[in-house]
Amino acid sequence: MKPAPPAVLTNSFYAFYDLHRPAYHAYAAAHLSPEEARIAVSHLFDLIAGNWTSIASERDPSAWAWEQHTRTIARRSGRTPTAAENTSLLYDQLLLSIDQIATVTGTETATVTALLAAANGADRTSMARSGSRTTTARPTAPPEARWRRTLGLRTAAV
């Protein structure tokens, strides 16, 4: 197979950047100070740009980049969230749709749905252990944000 021309690689990188950067930055900002988040995302895309030819040939470049991103954020924040916690954050706080989460993380929509169910189950289990009778400790999105997510519209957080 003949390698792709440089213009195609450049365009594909910028398309990847435009699609993923807002969510990557919002995720980083949820864990780090604004300056640290900006630096982490900048370093990630420098890494991706420098290795784009090999990353673009990966089975799923989004999954590769998400793994690098979450590993960097965990190292900088001092905490490694589970995949269910990350998915819950993307859905409940950053207001990404299930399809958007699947795209950004490089996972199947069924996996995203299962991770959200696991996160909700973990919340209920921890609440039951603590003796609380409330059904959820999870913040809910404002009605307009939920409506926008349902329609697949972008929100200000992303």
PDB file of C-alpha atoms in Angstrom:
ATOM      1  CA  MET A   1       0.000   0.000   0.000  1.00  0.00           C
ATOM      2  CA  LYS A   2       1.332   3.381  -1.006  1.00  0.00           C
ATOM      3  CA  PRO A   3       1.695   5.960   1.818  1.00  0.00           C
ATOM      4  CA  ALA A   4      -0.854   8.757   1.923  1.00  0.00           C
ATOM      5  CA  PRO A   5       0.270  12.128   0.541  1.00  0.00           C
ATOM      6  CA  PRO A   6       1.334  14.686   3.192  1.00  0.00           C
ATOM      7  CA  ALA A   7      -1.682  16.922   2.540  1.00  0.00           C
ATOM      8  CA  VAL A   8      -4.061  14.042   3.311  1.00  0.00           C
ATOM      9  CA  LEU A   9      -2.199  13.289   6.557  1.00  0.00           C
ATOM     10  CA  THR A  10      -2.217  16.957   7.525  1.00  0.00           C
ATOM     11  CA  ASN A  11      -5.931  17.299   6.827  1.00  0.00           C
ATOM     12  CA  SER A  12      -6.740  14.115   8.724  1.00  0.00           C
ATOM     13  CA  PHE A  13      -4.739  15.317  11.745  1.00  0.00           C
ATOM     14  CA  TYR A  14      -6.565  18.659  11.793  1.00  0.00           C
ATOM     15  CA  ALA A  15      -9.909  16.875  11.489  1.00  0.00           C
ATOM     16  CA  PHE A  16      -8.929  14.658  14.446  1.00  0.00           C
ATOM     17  CA  TYR A  17      -7.785  17.718  16.398  1.00  0.00           C
ATOM     18  CA  ASP A  18     -10.976  19.689  15.700  1.00  0.00           C
ATOM     19  CA  LEU A  19     -13.170  16.734  16.674  1.00  0.00           C
ATOM     20  CA  HIS A  20     -11.348  15.712  19.868  1.00  0.00           C
ATOM     21  CA  ARG A  21      -9.705  18.802  21.367  1.00  0.00           C
ATOM     22  CA  PRO A  22     -12.809  20.353  22.963  1.00  0.00           C
ATOM     23  CA  ALA A  23     -13.724  17.163  24.837  1.00  0.00           C
ATOM     24  CA  TYR A  24     -10.105  16.431  25.767  1.00  0.00           C
ATOM     25  CA  HIS A  25      -9.734  19.938  27.174  1.00  0.00           C
ATOM     26  CA  ALA A  26     -13.021  19.732  29.105  1.00  0.00           C
ATOM     27  CA  TYR A  27     -11.945  16.372  30.566  1.00  0.00           C
ATOM     28  CA  ALA A  28      -8.542  17.759  31.565  1.00  0.00           C
ATOM     29  CA  ALA A  29     -10.152  20.869  33.078  1.00  0.00           C
ATOM     30  CA  ALA A  30     -12.399  18.660  35.214  1.00  0.00           C
ATOM     31  CA  HIS A  31      -9.281  17.161  36.832  1.00  0.00           C
ATOM     32  CA  LEU A  32      -6.649  19.905  36.691  1.00  0.00           C
ATOM     33  CA  SER A  33      -6.212  23.632  37.059  1.00  0.00           C
ATOM     34  CA  PRO A  34      -6.966  25.621  33.888  1.00  0.00           C
ATOM     35  CA  GLU A  35      -3.262  26.129  33.104  1.00  0.00           C
ATOM     36  CA  GLU A  36      -2.389  22.475  33.753  1.00  0.00           C
ATOM     37  CA  ALA A  37      -5.298  21.372  31.562  1.00  0.00           C
ATOM     38  CA  ARG A  38      -4.143  23.602  28.707  1.00  0.00           C
ATOM     39  CA  ILE A  39      -0.584  22.299  28.994  1.00  0.00           C
ATOM     40  CA  ALA A  40      -1.667  18.649  29.151  1.00  0.00           C
ATOM     41  CA  VAL A  41      -3.841  18.941  26.040  1.00  0.00           C
ATOM     42  CA  SER A  42      -1.146  20.872  24.191  1.00  0.00           C
ATOM     43  CA  HIS A  43       1.454  18.213  24.981  1.00  0.00           C
ATOM     44  CA  LEU A  44      -0.939  15.449  23.939  1.00  0.00           C
ATOM     45  CA  PHE A  45      -1.571  16.980  20.533  1.00  0.00           C
ATOM     46  CA  ASP A  46       2.142  17.651  20.073  1.00  0.00           C
ATOM     47  CA  LEU A  47       2.689  13.920  20.670  1.00  0.00           C
ATOM     48  CA  ILE A  48      -0.097  12.986  18.288  1.00  0.00           C
ATOM     49  CA  ALA A  49       1.115  15.391  15.574  1.00  0.00           C
ATOM     50  CA  GLY A  50       4.674  14.102  15.828  1.00  0.00           C
ATOM     51  CA  ASN A  51       3.514  10.502  15.429  1.00  0.00           C
ATOM     52  CA  TRP A  52       0.439  11.003  13.273  1.00  0.00           C
ATOM     53  CA  THR A  53       1.548   8.698  10.462  1.00  0.00           C
ATOM     54  CA  SER A  54       1.829   5.698  12.804  1.00  0.00           C
ATOM     55  CA  ILE A  55      -1.189   6.705  14.935  1.00  0.00           C
ATOM     56  CA  ALA A  56      -3.374   7.056  11.845  1.00  0.00           C
ATOM     57  CA  SER A  57      -2.521   3.468  10.942  1.00  0.00           C
ATOM     58  CA  GLU A  58      -3.700   2.199  14.352  1.00  0.00           C
ATOM     59  CA  ARG A  59      -6.919   0.189  14.443  1.00  0.00           C
ATOM     60  CA  ASP A  60      -8.556   3.092  16.309  1.00  0.00           C
ATOM     61  CA  PRO A  61      -6.555   6.311  16.650  1.00  0.00           C
ATOM     62  CA  SER A  62      -9.156   7.711  19.052  1.00  0.00           C
ATOM     63  CA  ALA A  63      -8.672   4.835  21.494  1.00  0.00           C
ATOM     64  CA  TRP A  64      -4.885   5.273  21.348  1.00  0.00           C
ATOM     65  CA  ALA A  65      -5.112   9.026  21.960  1.00  0.00           C
ATOM     66  CA  TRP A  66      -7.684   8.654  24.749  1.00  0.00           C
ATOM     67  CA  GLU A  67      -5.450   6.150  26.543  1.00  0.00           C
ATOM     68  CA  GLN A  68      -2.514   8.561  26.345  1.00  0.00           C
ATOM     69  CA  HIS A  69      -4.687  11.446  27.491  1.00  0.00           C
ATOM     70  CA  THR A  70      -6.246   9.712  30.502  1.00  0.00           C
ATOM     71  CA  ARG A  71      -2.868   8.335  31.552  1.00  0.00           C
ATOM     72  CA  THR A  72      -1.355  11.842  31.429  1.00  0.00           C
ATOM     73  CA  ILE A  73      -4.250  13.391  33.342  1.00  0.00           C
ATOM     74  CA  ALA A  74      -4.072  10.646  35.976  1.00  0.00           C
ATOM     75  CA  ARG A  75      -0.355  11.231  36.413  1.00  0.00           C
ATOM     76  CA  ARG A  76      -0.777  15.009  36.676  1.00  0.00           C
ATOM     77  CA  SER A  77      -3.775  14.820  39.030  1.00  0.00           C
ATOM     78  CA  GLY A  78      -2.491  11.984  41.213  1.00  0.00           C
ATOM     79  CA  ARG A  79      -5.676   9.930  40.749  1.00  0.00           C
ATOM     80  CA  THR A  80      -6.544   7.215  38.250  1.00  0.00           C
ATOM     81  CA  PRO A  81     -10.305   7.063  37.666  1.00  0.00           C
ATOM     82  CA  THR A  82     -11.922   3.890  36.379  1.00  0.00           C
ATOM     83  CA  ALA A  83     -13.310   3.696  32.854  1.00  0.00           C
ATOM     84  CA  ALA A  84     -16.825   3.845  34.364  1.00  0.00           C
ATOM     85  CA  GLU A  85     -15.938   7.000  36.321  1.00  0.00           C
ATOM     86  CA  ASN A  86     -14.489   8.605  33.190  1.00  0.00           C
ATOM     87  CA  THR A  87     -17.560   7.716  31.152  1.00  0.00           C
ATOM     88  CA  SER A  88     -19.844   9.039  33.868  1.00  0.00           C
ATOM     89  CA  LEU A  89     -17.895  12.309  33.982  1.00  0.00           C
ATOM     90  CA  LEU A  90     -18.107  12.714  30.206  1.00  0.00           C
ATOM     91  CA  TYR A  91     -21.850  12.013  30.222  1.00  0.00           C
ATOM     92  CA  ASP A  92     -23.124  13.619  33.420  1.00  0.00           C
ATOM     93  CA  GLN A  93     -20.842  16.598  33.889  1.00  0.00           C
ATOM     94  CA  LEU A  94     -19.434  17.369  30.447  1.00  0.00           C
ATOM     95  CA  LEU A  95     -22.788  16.529  28.801  1.00  0.00           C
ATOM     96  CA  LEU A  96     -21.475  14.468  25.913  1.00  0.00           C
ATOM     97  CA  SER A  97     -23.913  12.066  24.272  1.00  0.00           C
ATOM     98  CA  ILE A  98     -23.215   8.342  24.219  1.00  0.00           C
ATOM     99  CA  ASP A  99     -22.216   8.595  20.543  1.00  0.00           C
ATOM    100  CA  GLN A 100     -19.870  11.510  21.285  1.00  0.00           C
ATOM    101  CA  ILE A 101     -18.260   9.571  24.140  1.00  0.00           C
ATOM    102  CA  ALA A 102     -17.771   6.548  21.884  1.00  0.00           C
ATOM    103  CA  THR A 103     -16.124   8.744  19.252  1.00  0.00           C
ATOM    104  CA  VAL A 104     -13.854  10.599  21.683  1.00  0.00           C
ATOM    105  CA  THR A 105     -12.747   7.497  23.592  1.00  0.00           C
ATOM    106  CA  GLY A 106     -12.575   5.119  20.640  1.00  0.00           C
ATOM    107  CA  THR A 107     -15.006   2.618  22.164  1.00  0.00           C
ATOM    108  CA  GLU A 108     -18.236   1.061  20.985  1.00  0.00           C
ATOM    109  CA  THR A 109     -21.531   2.686  21.986  1.00  0.00           C
ATOM    110  CA  ALA A 110     -22.532  -0.558  23.726  1.00  0.00           C
ATOM    111  CA  THR A 111     -19.387  -0.339  25.858  1.00  0.00           C
ATOM    112  CA  VAL A 112     -20.192   3.273  26.762  1.00  0.00           C
ATOM    113  CA  THR A 113     -23.716   2.260  27.752  1.00  0.00           C
ATOM    114  CA  ALA A 114     -22.392  -0.611  29.881  1.00  0.00           C
ATOM    115  CA  LEU A 115     -19.873   1.684  31.591  1.00  0.00           C
ATOM    116  CA  LEU A 116     -22.619   4.203  32.385  1.00  0.00           C
ATOM    117  CA  ALA A 117     -24.750   1.420  33.853  1.00  0.00           C
ATOM    118  CA  ALA A 118     -21.778   0.248  35.915  1.00  0.00           C
ATOM    119  CA  ALA A 119     -21.177   3.782  37.179  1.00  0.00           C
ATOM    120  CA  ASN A 120     -24.836   4.158  38.145  1.00  0.00           C
ATOM    121  CA  GLY A 121     -24.788   0.763  39.861  1.00  0.00           C
ATOM    122  CA  ALA A 122     -21.632   1.691  41.762  1.00  0.00           C
ATOM    123  CA  ASP A 123     -23.312   4.911  42.944  1.00  0.00           C
ATOM    124  CA  ARG A 124     -26.343   3.002  44.225  1.00  0.00           C
ATOM    125  CA  THR A 125     -24.143   0.378  45.903  1.00  0.00           C
ATOM    126  CA  SER A 126     -22.017   2.966  47.702  1.00  0.00           C
ATOM    127  CA  MET A 127     -25.140   4.830  48.792  1.00  0.00           C
ATOM    128  CA  ALA A 128     -26.670   1.614  50.178  1.00  0.00           C
ATOM    129  CA  ARG A 129     -23.483   0.816  52.098  1.00  0.00           C
ATOM    130  CA  SER A 130     -23.455   4.272  53.656  1.00  0.00           C
ATOM    131  CA  GLY A 131     -27.049   3.849  54.783  1.00  0.00           C
ATOM    132  CA  SER A 132     -28.388   6.707  52.694  1.00  0.00           C
ATOM    133  CA  ARG A 133     -31.901   6.373  51.316  1.00  0.00           C
ATOM    134  CA  THR A 134     -31.456   8.896  48.514  1.00  0.00           C
ATOM    135  CA  THR A 135     -31.410   7.472  45.036  1.00  0.00           C
ATOM    136  CA  THR A 136     -28.566   9.482  43.574  1.00  0.00           C
ATOM    137  CA  ALA A 137     -25.668  11.672  44.544  1.00  0.00           C
ATOM    138  CA  ARG A 138     -24.943  12.502  40.924  1.00  0.00           C
ATOM    139  CA  PRO A 139     -25.432  16.097  39.825  1.00  0.00           C
ATOM    140  CA  THR A 140     -28.023  16.472  37.114  1.00  0.00           C
ATOM    141  CA  ALA A 141     -27.629  18.603  34.070  1.00  0.00           C
ATOM    142  CA  PRO A 142     -29.886  21.615  33.634  1.00  0.00           C
ATOM    143  CA  PRO A 143     -32.970  20.835  31.497  1.00  0.00           C
ATOM    144  CA  GLU A 144     -31.642  22.768  28.480  1.00  0.00           C
ATOM    145  CA  ALA A 145     -28.338  20.860  28.574  1.00  0.00           C
ATOM    146  CA  ARG A 146     -30.134  17.507  28.729  1.00  0.00           C
ATOM    147  CA  TRP A 147     -32.345  18.570  25.817  1.00  0.00           C
ATOM    148  CA  ARG A 148     -29.298  19.662  23.777  1.00  0.00           C
ATOM    149  CA  ARG A 149     -27.529  16.368  24.519  1.00  0.00           C
ATOM    150  CA  THR A 150     -30.629  14.387  23.504  1.00  0.00           C
ATOM    151  CA  LEU A 151     -30.637  16.195  20.160  1.00  0.00           C
ATOM    152  CA  GLY A 152     -26.880  15.727  19.768  1.00  0.00           C
ATOM    153  CA  LEU A 153     -26.199  19.463  19.862  1.00  0.00           C
ATOM    154  CA  ARG A 154     -22.911  20.817  21.167  1.00  0.00           C
ATOM    155  CA  THR A 155     -22.873  22.400  24.591  1.00  0.00           C
ATOM    156  CA  ALA A 156     -20.736  25.193  25.954  1.00  0.00           C
ATOM    157  CA  ALA A 157     -18.759  22.708  28.096  1.00  0.00           C
ATOM    158  CA  VAL A 158     -17.319  20.974  25.062  1.00  0.00           C
TER     159      VAL A 158
END
